[in-house]
GROMACS .gro file of C-alpha atoms in nm:
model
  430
    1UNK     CA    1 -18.493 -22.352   9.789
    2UNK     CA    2 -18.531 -22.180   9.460
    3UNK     CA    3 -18.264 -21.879   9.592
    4UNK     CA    4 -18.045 -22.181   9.635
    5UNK     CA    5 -18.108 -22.310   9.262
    6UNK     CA    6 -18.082 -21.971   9.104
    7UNK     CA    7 -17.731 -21.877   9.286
    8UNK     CA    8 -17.589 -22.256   9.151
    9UNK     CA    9 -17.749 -22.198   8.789
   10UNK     CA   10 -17.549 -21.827   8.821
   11UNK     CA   11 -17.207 -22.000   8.958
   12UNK     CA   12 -17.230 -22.224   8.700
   13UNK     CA   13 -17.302 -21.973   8.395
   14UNK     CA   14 -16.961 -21.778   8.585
   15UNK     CA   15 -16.761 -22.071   8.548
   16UNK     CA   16 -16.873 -22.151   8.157
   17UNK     CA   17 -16.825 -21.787   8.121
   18UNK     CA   18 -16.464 -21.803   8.282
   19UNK     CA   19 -16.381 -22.131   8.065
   20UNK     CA   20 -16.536 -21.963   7.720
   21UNK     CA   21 -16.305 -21.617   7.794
   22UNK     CA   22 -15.993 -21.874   7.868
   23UNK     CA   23 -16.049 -22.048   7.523
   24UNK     CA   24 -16.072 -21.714   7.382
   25UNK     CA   25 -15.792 -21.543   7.475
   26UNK     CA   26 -15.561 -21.791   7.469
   27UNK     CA   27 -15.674 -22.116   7.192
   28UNK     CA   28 -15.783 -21.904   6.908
   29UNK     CA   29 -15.938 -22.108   6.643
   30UNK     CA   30 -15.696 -22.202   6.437
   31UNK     CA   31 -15.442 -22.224   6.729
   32UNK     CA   32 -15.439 -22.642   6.704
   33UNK     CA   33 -15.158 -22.602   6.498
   34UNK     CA   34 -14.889 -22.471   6.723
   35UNK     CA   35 -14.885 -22.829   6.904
   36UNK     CA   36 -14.794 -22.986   6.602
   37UNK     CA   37 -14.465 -23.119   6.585
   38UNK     CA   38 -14.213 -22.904   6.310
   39UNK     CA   39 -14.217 -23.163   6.103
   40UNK     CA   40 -14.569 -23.154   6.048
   41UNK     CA   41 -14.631 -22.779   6.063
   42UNK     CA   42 -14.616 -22.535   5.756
   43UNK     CA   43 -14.750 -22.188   5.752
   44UNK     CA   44 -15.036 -22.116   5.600
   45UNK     CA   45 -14.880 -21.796   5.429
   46UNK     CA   46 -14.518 -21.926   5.383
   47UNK     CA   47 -14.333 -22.230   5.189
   48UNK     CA   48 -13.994 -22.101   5.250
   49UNK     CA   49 -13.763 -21.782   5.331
   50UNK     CA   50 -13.748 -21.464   5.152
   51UNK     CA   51 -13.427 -21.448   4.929
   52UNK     CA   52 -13.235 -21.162   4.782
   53UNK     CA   53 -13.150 -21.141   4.418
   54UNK     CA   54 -12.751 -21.155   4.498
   55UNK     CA   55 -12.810 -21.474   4.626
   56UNK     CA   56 -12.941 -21.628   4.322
   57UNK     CA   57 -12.693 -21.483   4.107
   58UNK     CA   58 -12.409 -21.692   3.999
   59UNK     CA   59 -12.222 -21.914   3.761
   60UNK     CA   60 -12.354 -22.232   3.699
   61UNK     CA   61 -12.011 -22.380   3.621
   62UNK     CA   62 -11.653 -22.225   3.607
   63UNK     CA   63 -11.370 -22.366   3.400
   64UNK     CA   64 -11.037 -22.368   3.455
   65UNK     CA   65 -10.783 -22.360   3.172
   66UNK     CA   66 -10.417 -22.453   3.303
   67UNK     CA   67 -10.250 -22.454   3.006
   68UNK     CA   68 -10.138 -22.759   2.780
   69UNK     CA   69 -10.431 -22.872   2.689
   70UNK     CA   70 -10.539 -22.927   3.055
   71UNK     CA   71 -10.889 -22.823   3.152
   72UNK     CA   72 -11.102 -22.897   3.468
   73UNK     CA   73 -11.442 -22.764   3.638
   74UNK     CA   74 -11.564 -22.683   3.928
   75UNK     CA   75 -11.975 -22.688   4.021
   76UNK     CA   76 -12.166 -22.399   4.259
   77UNK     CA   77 -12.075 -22.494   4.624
   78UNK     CA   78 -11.739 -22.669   4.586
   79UNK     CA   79 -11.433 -22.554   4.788
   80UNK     CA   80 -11.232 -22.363   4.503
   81UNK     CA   81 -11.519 -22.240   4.325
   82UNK     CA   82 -11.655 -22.089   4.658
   83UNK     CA   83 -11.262 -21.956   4.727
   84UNK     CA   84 -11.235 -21.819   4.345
   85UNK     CA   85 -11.590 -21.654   4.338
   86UNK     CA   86 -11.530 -21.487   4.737
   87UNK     CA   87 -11.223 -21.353   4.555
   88UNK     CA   88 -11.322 -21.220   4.250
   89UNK     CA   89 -11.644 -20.993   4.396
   90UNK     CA   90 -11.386 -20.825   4.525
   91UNK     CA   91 -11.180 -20.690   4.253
   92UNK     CA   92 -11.260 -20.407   4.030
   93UNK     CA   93 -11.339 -20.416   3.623
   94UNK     CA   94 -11.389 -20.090   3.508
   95UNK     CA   95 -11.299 -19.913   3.116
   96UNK     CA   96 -11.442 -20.138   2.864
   97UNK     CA   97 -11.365 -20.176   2.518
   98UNK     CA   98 -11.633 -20.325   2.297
   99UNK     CA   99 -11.473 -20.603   2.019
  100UNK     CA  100 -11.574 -20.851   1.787
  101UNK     CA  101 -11.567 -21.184   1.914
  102UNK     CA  102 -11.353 -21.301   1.608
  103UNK     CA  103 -11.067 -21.033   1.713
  104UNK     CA  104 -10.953 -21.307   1.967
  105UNK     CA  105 -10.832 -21.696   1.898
  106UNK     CA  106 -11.015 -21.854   2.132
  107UNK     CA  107 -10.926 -22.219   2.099
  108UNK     CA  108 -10.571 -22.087   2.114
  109UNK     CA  109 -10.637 -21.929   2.443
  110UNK     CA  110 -10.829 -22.178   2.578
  111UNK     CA  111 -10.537 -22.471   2.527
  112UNK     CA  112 -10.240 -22.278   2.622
  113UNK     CA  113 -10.349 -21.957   2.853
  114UNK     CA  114 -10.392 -22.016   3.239
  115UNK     CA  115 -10.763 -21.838   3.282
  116UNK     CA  116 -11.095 -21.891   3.446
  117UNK     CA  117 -11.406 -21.899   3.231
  118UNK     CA  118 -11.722 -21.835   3.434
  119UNK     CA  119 -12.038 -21.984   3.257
  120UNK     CA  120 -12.365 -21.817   3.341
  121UNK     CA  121 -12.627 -21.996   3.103
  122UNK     CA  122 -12.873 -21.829   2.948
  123UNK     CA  123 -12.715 -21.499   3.071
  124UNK     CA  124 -12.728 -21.193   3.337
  125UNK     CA  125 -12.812 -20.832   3.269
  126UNK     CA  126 -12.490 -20.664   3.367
  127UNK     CA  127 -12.666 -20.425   3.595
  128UNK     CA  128 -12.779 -20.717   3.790
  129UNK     CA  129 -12.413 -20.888   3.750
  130UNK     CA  130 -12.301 -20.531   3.940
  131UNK     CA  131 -12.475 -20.625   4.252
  132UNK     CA  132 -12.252 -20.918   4.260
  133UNK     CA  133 -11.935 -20.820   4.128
  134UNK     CA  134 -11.710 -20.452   4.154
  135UNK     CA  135 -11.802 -20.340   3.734
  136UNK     CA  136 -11.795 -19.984   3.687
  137UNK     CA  137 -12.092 -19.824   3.557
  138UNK     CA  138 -12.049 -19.797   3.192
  139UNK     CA  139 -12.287 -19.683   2.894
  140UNK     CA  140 -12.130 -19.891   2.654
  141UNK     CA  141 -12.227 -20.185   2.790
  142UNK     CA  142 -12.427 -20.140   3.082
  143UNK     CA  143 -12.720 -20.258   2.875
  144UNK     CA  144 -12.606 -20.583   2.775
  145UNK     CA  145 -12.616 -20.903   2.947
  146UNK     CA  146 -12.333 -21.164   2.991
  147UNK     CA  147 -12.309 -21.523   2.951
  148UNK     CA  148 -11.922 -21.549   3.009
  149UNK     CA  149 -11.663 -21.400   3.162
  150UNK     CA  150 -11.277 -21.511   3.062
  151UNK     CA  151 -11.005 -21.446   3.282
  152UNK     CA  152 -10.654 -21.563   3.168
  153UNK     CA  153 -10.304 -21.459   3.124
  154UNK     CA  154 -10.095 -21.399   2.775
  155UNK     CA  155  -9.734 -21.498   2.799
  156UNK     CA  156  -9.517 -21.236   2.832
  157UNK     CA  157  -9.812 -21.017   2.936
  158UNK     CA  158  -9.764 -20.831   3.277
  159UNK     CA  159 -10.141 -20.742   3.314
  160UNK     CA  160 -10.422 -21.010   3.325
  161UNK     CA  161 -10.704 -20.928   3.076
  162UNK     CA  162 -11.118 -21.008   3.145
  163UNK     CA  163 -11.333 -21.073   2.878
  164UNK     CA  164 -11.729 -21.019   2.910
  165UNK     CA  165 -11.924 -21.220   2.632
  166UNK     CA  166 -12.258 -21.043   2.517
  167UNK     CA  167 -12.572 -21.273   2.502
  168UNK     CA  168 -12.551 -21.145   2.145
  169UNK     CA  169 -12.292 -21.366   2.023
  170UNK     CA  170 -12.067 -21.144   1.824
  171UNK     CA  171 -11.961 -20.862   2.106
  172UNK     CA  172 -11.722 -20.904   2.365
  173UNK     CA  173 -11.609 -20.611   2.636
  174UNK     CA  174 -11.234 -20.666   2.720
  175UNK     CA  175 -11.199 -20.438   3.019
  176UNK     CA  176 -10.892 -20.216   3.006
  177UNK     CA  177 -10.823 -20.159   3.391
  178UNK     CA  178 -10.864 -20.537   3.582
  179UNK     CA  179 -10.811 -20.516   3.976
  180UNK     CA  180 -10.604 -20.857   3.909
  181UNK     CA  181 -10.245 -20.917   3.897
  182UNK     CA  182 -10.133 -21.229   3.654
  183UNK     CA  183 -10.023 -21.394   3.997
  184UNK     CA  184 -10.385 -21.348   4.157
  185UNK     CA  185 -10.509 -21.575   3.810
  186UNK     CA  186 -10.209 -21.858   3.797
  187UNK     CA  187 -10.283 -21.912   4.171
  188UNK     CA  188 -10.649 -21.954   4.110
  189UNK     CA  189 -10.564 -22.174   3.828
  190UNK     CA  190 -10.337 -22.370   4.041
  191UNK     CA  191 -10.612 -22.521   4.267
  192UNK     CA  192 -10.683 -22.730   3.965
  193UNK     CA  193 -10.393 -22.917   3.977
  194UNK     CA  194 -10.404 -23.299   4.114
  195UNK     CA  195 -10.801 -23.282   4.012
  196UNK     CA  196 -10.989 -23.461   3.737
  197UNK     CA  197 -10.886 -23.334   3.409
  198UNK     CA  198 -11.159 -23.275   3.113
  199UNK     CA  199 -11.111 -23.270   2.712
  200UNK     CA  200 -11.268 -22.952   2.541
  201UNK     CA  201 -11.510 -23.088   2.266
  202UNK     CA  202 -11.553 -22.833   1.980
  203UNK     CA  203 -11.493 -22.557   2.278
  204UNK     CA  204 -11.861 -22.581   2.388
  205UNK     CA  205 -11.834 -22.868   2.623
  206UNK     CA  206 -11.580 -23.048   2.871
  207UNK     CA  207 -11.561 -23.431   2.951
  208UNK     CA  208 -11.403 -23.583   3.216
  209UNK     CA  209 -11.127 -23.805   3.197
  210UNK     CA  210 -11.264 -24.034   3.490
  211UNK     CA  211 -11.575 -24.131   3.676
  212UNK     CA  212 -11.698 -23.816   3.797
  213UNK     CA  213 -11.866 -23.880   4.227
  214UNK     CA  214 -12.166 -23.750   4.341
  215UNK     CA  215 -12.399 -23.745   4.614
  216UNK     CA  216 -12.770 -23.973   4.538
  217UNK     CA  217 -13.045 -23.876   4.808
  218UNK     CA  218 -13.349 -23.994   4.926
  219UNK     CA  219 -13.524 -23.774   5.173
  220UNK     CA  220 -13.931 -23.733   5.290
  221UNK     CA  221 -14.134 -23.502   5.003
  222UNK     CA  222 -14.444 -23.306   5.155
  223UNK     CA  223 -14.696 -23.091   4.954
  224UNK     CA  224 -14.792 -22.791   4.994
  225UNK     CA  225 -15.148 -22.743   5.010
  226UNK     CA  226 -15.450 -22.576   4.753
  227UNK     CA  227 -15.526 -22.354   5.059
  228UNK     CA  228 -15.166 -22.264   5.125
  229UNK     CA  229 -15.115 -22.145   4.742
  230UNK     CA  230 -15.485 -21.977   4.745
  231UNK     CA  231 -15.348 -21.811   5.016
  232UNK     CA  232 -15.089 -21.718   4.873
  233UNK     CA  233 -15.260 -21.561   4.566
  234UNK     CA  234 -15.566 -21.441   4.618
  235UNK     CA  235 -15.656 -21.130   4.802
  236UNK     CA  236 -15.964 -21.318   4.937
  237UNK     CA  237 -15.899 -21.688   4.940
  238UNK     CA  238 -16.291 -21.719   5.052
  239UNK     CA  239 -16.395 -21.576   4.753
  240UNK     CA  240 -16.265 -21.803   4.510
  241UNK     CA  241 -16.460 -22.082   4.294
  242UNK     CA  242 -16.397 -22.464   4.192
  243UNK     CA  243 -16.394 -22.555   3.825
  244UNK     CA  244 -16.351 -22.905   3.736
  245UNK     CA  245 -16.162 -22.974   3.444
  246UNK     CA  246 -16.182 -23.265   3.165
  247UNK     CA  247 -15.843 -23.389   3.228
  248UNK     CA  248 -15.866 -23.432   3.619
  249UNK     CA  249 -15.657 -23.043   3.729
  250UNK     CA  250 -15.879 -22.795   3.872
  251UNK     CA  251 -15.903 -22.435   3.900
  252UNK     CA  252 -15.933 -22.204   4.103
  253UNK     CA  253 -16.074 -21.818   3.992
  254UNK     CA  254 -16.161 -21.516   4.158
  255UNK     CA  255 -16.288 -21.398   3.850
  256UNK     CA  256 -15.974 -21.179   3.785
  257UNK     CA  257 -15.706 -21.443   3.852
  258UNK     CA  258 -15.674 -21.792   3.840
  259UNK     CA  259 -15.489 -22.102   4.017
  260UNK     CA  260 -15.465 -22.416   3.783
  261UNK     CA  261 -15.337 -22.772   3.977
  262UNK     CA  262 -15.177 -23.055   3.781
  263UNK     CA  263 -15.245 -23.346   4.053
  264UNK     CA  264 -15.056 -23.617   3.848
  265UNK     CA  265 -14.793 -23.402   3.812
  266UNK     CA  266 -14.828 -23.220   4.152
  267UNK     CA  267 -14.785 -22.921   3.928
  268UNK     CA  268 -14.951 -22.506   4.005
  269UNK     CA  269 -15.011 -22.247   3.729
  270UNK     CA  270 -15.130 -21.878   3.794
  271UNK     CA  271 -15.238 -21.656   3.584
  272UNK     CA  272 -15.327 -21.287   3.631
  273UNK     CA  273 -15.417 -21.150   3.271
  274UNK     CA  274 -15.592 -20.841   3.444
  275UNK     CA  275 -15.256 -20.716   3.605
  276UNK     CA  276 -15.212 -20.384   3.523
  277UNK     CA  277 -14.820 -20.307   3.330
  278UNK     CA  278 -14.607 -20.023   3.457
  279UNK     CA  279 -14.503 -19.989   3.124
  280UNK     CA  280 -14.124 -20.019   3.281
  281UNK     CA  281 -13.931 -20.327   3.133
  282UNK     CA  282 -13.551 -20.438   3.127
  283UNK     CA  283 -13.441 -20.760   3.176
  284UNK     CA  284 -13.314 -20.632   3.530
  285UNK     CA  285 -13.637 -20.494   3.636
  286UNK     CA  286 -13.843 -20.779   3.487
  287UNK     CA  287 -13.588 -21.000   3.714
  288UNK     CA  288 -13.593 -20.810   4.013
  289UNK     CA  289 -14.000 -20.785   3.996
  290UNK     CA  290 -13.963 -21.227   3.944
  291UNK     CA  291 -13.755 -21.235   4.332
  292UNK     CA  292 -13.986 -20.998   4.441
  293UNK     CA  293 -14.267 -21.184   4.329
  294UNK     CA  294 -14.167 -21.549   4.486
  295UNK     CA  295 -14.081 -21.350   4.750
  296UNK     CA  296 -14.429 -21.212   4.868
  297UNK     CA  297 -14.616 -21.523   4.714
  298UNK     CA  298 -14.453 -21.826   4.913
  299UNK     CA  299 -14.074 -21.794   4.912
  300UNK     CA  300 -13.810 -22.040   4.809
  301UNK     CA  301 -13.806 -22.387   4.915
  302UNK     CA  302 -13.473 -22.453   4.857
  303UNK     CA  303 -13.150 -22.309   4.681
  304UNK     CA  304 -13.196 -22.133   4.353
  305UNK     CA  305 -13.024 -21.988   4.042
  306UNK     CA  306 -13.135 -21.721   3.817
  307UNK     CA  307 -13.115 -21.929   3.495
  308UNK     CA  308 -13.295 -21.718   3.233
  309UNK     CA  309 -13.433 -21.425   3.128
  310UNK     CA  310 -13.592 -21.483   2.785
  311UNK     CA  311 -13.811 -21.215   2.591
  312UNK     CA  312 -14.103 -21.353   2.422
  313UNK     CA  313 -14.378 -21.132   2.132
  314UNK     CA  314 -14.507 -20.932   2.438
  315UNK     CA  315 -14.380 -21.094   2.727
  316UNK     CA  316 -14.052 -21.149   2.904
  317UNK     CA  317 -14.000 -21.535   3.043
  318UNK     CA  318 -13.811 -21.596   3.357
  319UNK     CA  319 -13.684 -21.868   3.511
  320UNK     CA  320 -13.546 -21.967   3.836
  321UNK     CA  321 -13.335 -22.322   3.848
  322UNK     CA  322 -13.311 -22.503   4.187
  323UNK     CA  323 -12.994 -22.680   4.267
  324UNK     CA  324 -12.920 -22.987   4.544
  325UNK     CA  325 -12.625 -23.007   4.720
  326UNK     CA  326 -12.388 -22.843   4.939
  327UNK     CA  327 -11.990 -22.705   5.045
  328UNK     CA  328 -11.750 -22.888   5.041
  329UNK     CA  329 -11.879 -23.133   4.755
  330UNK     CA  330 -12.075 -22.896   4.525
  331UNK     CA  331 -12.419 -22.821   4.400
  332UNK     CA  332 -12.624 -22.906   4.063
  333UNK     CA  333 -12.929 -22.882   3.876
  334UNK     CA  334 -13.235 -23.053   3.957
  335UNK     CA  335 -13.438 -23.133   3.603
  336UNK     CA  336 -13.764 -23.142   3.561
  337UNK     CA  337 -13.862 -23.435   3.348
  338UNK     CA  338 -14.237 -23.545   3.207
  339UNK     CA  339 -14.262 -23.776   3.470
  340UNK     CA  340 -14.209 -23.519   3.727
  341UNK     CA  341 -14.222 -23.151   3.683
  342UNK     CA  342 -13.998 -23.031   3.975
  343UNK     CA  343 -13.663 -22.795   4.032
  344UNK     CA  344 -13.781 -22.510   3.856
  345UNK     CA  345 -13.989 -22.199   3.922
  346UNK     CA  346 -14.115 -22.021   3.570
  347UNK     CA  347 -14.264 -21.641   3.530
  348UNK     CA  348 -14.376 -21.411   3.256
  349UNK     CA  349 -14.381 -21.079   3.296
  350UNK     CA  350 -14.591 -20.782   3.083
  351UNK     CA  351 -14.455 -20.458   3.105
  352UNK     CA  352 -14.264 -20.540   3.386
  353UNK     CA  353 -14.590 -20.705   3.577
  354UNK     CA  354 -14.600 -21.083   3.692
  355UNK     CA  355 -14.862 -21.212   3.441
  356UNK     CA  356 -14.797 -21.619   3.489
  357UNK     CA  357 -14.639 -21.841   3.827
  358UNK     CA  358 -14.564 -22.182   3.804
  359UNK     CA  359 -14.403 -22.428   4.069
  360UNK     CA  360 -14.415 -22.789   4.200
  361UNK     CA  361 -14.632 -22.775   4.486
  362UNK     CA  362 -14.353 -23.093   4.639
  363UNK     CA  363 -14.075 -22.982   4.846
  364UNK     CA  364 -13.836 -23.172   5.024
  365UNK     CA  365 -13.667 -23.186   5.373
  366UNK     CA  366 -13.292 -23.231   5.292
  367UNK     CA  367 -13.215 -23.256   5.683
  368UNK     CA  368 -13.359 -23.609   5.703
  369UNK     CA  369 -13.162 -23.714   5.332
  370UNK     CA  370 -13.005 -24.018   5.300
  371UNK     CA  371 -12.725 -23.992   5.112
  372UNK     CA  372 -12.485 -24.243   4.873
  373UNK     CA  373 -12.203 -24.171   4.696
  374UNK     CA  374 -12.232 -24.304   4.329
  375UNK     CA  375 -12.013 -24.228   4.020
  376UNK     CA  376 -12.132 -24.115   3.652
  377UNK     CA  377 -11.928 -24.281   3.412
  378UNK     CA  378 -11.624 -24.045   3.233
  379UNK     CA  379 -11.359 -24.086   2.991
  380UNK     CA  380 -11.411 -24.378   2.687
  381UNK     CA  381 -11.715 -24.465   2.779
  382UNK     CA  382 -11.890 -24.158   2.790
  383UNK     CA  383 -11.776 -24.049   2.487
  384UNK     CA  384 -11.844 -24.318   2.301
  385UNK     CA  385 -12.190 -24.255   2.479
  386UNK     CA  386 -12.172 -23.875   2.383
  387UNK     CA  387 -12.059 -24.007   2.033
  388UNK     CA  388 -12.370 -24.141   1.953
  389UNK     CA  389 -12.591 -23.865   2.074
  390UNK     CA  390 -12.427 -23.595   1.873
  391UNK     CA  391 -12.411 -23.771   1.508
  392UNK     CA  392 -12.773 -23.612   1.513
  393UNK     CA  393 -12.752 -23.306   1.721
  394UNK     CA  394 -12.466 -23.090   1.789
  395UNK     CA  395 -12.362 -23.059   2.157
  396UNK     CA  396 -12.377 -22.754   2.321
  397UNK     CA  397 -12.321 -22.858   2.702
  398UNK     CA  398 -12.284 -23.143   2.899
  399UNK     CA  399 -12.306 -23.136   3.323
  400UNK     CA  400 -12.381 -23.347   3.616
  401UNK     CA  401 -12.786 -23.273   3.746
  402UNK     CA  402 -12.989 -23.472   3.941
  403UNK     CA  403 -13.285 -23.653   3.827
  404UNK     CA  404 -13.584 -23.662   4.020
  405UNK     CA  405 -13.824 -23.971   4.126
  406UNK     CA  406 -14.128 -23.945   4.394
  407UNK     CA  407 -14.197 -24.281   4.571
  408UNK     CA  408 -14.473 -24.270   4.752
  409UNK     CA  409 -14.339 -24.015   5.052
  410UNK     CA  410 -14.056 -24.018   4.968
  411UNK     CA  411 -13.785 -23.817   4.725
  412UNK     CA  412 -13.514 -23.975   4.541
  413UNK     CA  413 -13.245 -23.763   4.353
  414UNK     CA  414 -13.078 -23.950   4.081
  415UNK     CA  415 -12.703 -23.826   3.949
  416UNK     CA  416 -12.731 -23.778   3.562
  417UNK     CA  417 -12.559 -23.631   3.287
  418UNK     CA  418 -12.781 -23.386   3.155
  419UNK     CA  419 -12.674 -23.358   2.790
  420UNK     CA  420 -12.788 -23.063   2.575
  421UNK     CA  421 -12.848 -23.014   2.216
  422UNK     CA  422 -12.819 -22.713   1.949
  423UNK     CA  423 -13.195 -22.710   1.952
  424UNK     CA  424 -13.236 -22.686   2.322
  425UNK     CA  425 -13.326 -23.069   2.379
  426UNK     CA  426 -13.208 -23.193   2.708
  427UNK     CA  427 -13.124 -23.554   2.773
  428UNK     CA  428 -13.001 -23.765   3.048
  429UNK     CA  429 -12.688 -24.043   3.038
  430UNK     CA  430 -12.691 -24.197   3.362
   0.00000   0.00000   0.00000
């Protein structure tokens, strides 16, 4: 009888032994996860793809002058700007000429020369702008970084001329050898005909004659985790410490680094004062490291722009914009706003090291969006609007953006006019 016991005990210590080796093998801890629906299922390690820095380089606006007065725009995404922008990559610039930006009439040329003006903000270090577009390496200029390029035609002129504008202000690079032919700019100028027509204002900004139409969303927001960012971060998540904080955010150290997290504002800040500088920094490099960066530390949860590249005492700032949209309509800015810090990623760099990261820990899923077309107001009424604003403040640029609002799960994005000022003030007409 007790031979019979023992050989069930040792069948049944077999079969918990077969069962515990299945479990093993095949439902590592952890493994849950994988029979969670997509929706609900974000890697650990990952809040979006890896991007590459051409992606995230180009204008944020580009103007078309047509002569007489007549002026429209067209926003990242749109039909023609996508046509214009596929064309010009293409096409060579090479044998600059460095000038003062007061050798050239620009309001002249801006109300009666066909061209294309392409705005890039803050400005992109031409070596970066290479990587993008066919510019010949050049030591007078290769240094530099470019806010505008001006394409246009001079009557009577057989060649077209291109016009880099220097961050600097007061130096321009006319390139003396343009792969263009004055029929390849008229017939880009010619897809604004027929479209909404916009009044120059002091040649710094453009209002439209009409209503302008854009796309309002509302789509499900998640959040990305403490844990998901710690593991982003730190080289041992486990080793990490709480801190409470006086105003309700808490941190997270290692010691070395830290992770700060704005609940209200659903806001992350890392800081890594004991990174160790190359010693290397450009603007370029400083950039490049930023992509990198976002790159191996979460990714990018959405579409971005390189919007800035700012140098600070000992430290280079830069920033990353995020825009909303899509082809055929277009794509714009999404602010961030002291009710909700979203739509931007910010970095400082020392010596060409990542020293600071901060994000919005919300994201949204723009495949479930529901969408509504409304219209910002144009002509009389917004500047009337605009009138008021800039008996203060001068003007400096005025475009449509989208305005952010978090309802519970959900994600609203508001059309605006984002209005901004000589001091760098932003404002919103809606």
């Amino acid at each position: 009888m007790k031979e019979r016991i023992k050989s069930w005990v040792l069948v049944v210590l077999i079969l918990g032994s077969l069962v515990e080796s299945y479990y093993l093998i095949y439902r590592l801890p952890g493994s849950d996860s994988a029979v969670l629906s997509k929706n609900l299922y974000v890697k650990t390690d990952n809040m979006g793809p890896e991007e590459k820095v051409e992606n995230l380089l180009y204008p944020d606006k580009m103007i078309i002058h047509m002569g007489g007065d007549k002026h429209t725009l067209f926003y990242p995404s749109s039909t023609f700007y996508n046509l214009i922008m596929n064309r010009l990559k293409g096409r060579g610039f090479e044998s600059f000429q460095r000038r003062s930006v007061q050798d050239f009439d620009w309001d002249k040329i801006r109300s009666e020369n066909p061209g294309i003006e392409l705005s890039f903000g803050a400005g992109i270090p031409v070596s970066l702008l290479q990587r993008v577009m066919q510019i010949s390496p050049d030591s007078l200029f290769e240094g530099e970084s470019i806010d505008r390029i001006w394409i246009y035609n001079i009557k009577n002129d057989s060649k077209a001329h291109a016009v880099f504008f220097s961050t600097r202000g007061d130096i321009v690079y006319e390139a003396a050898k343009a792969d263009l032919t004055v029929q390849d700019v008229q017939q880009h100028v010619d897809f604004g005909k027929n479209l909404t027509l916009y009044t120059a204002v002091n040649g710094e900004y453009y209002v439209p004659e009409a209503n302008v139409p854009l796309v309002e969303a509302v789509m499900p927001a998640g959040m990305y985790t403490i844990e998901q960012m710690q593991s982003n971060l730190f080289n041992d998540a486990g080793s990490t410490r709480y801190i409470p904080e006086k105003d309700g955010s808490k941190i997270y150290t290692d010691s070395k680094r830290s992770l700060q997290v704005n609940q209200e504002q659903n806001w992350m800040s890392y800081s890594d004062p004991a990174a160790l500088p190359d010693g290397d920094s450009t603007p370029a490099k400083d950039a490049l490291e930023a992509v990198d960066f976002v790159n191996r530390h979460g990714g990018w949860n959405g579409t971005y722009r390189l919007a800035a590249t700012e140098e600070g005492r000992q430290d280079r700032k830069v920033s990353f914009q995020q825009y909303y949209g899509a082809y055929p309509s277009g794509s714009y800015p999404v602010m961030s706003n002291p009710q909700l810090q979203y739509g931007v990623i910010h970095l400082e760099l020392q010596q060409g090291t990542v020293s600071s990261y901060e994000r919005s820990l919300l994201y949204m899923d723009e495949e479930k969006s529901e969408k509504t077309i409304v219209e910002l107001s144009g002509g009389e009424v917004l500047k009337q609007r605009l009138a008021g604003i800039s008996s203060t403040l001068r003007i400096i640029d005025l475009t449509p953006a989208y305005l952010p609002a978090q309802t519970g799960e959900k994600l609203q994005l508001r059309p605006v006019w984002r209005v901004t000022l000589s001091d760098g003030t932003e404002l919103t007409l809606n």
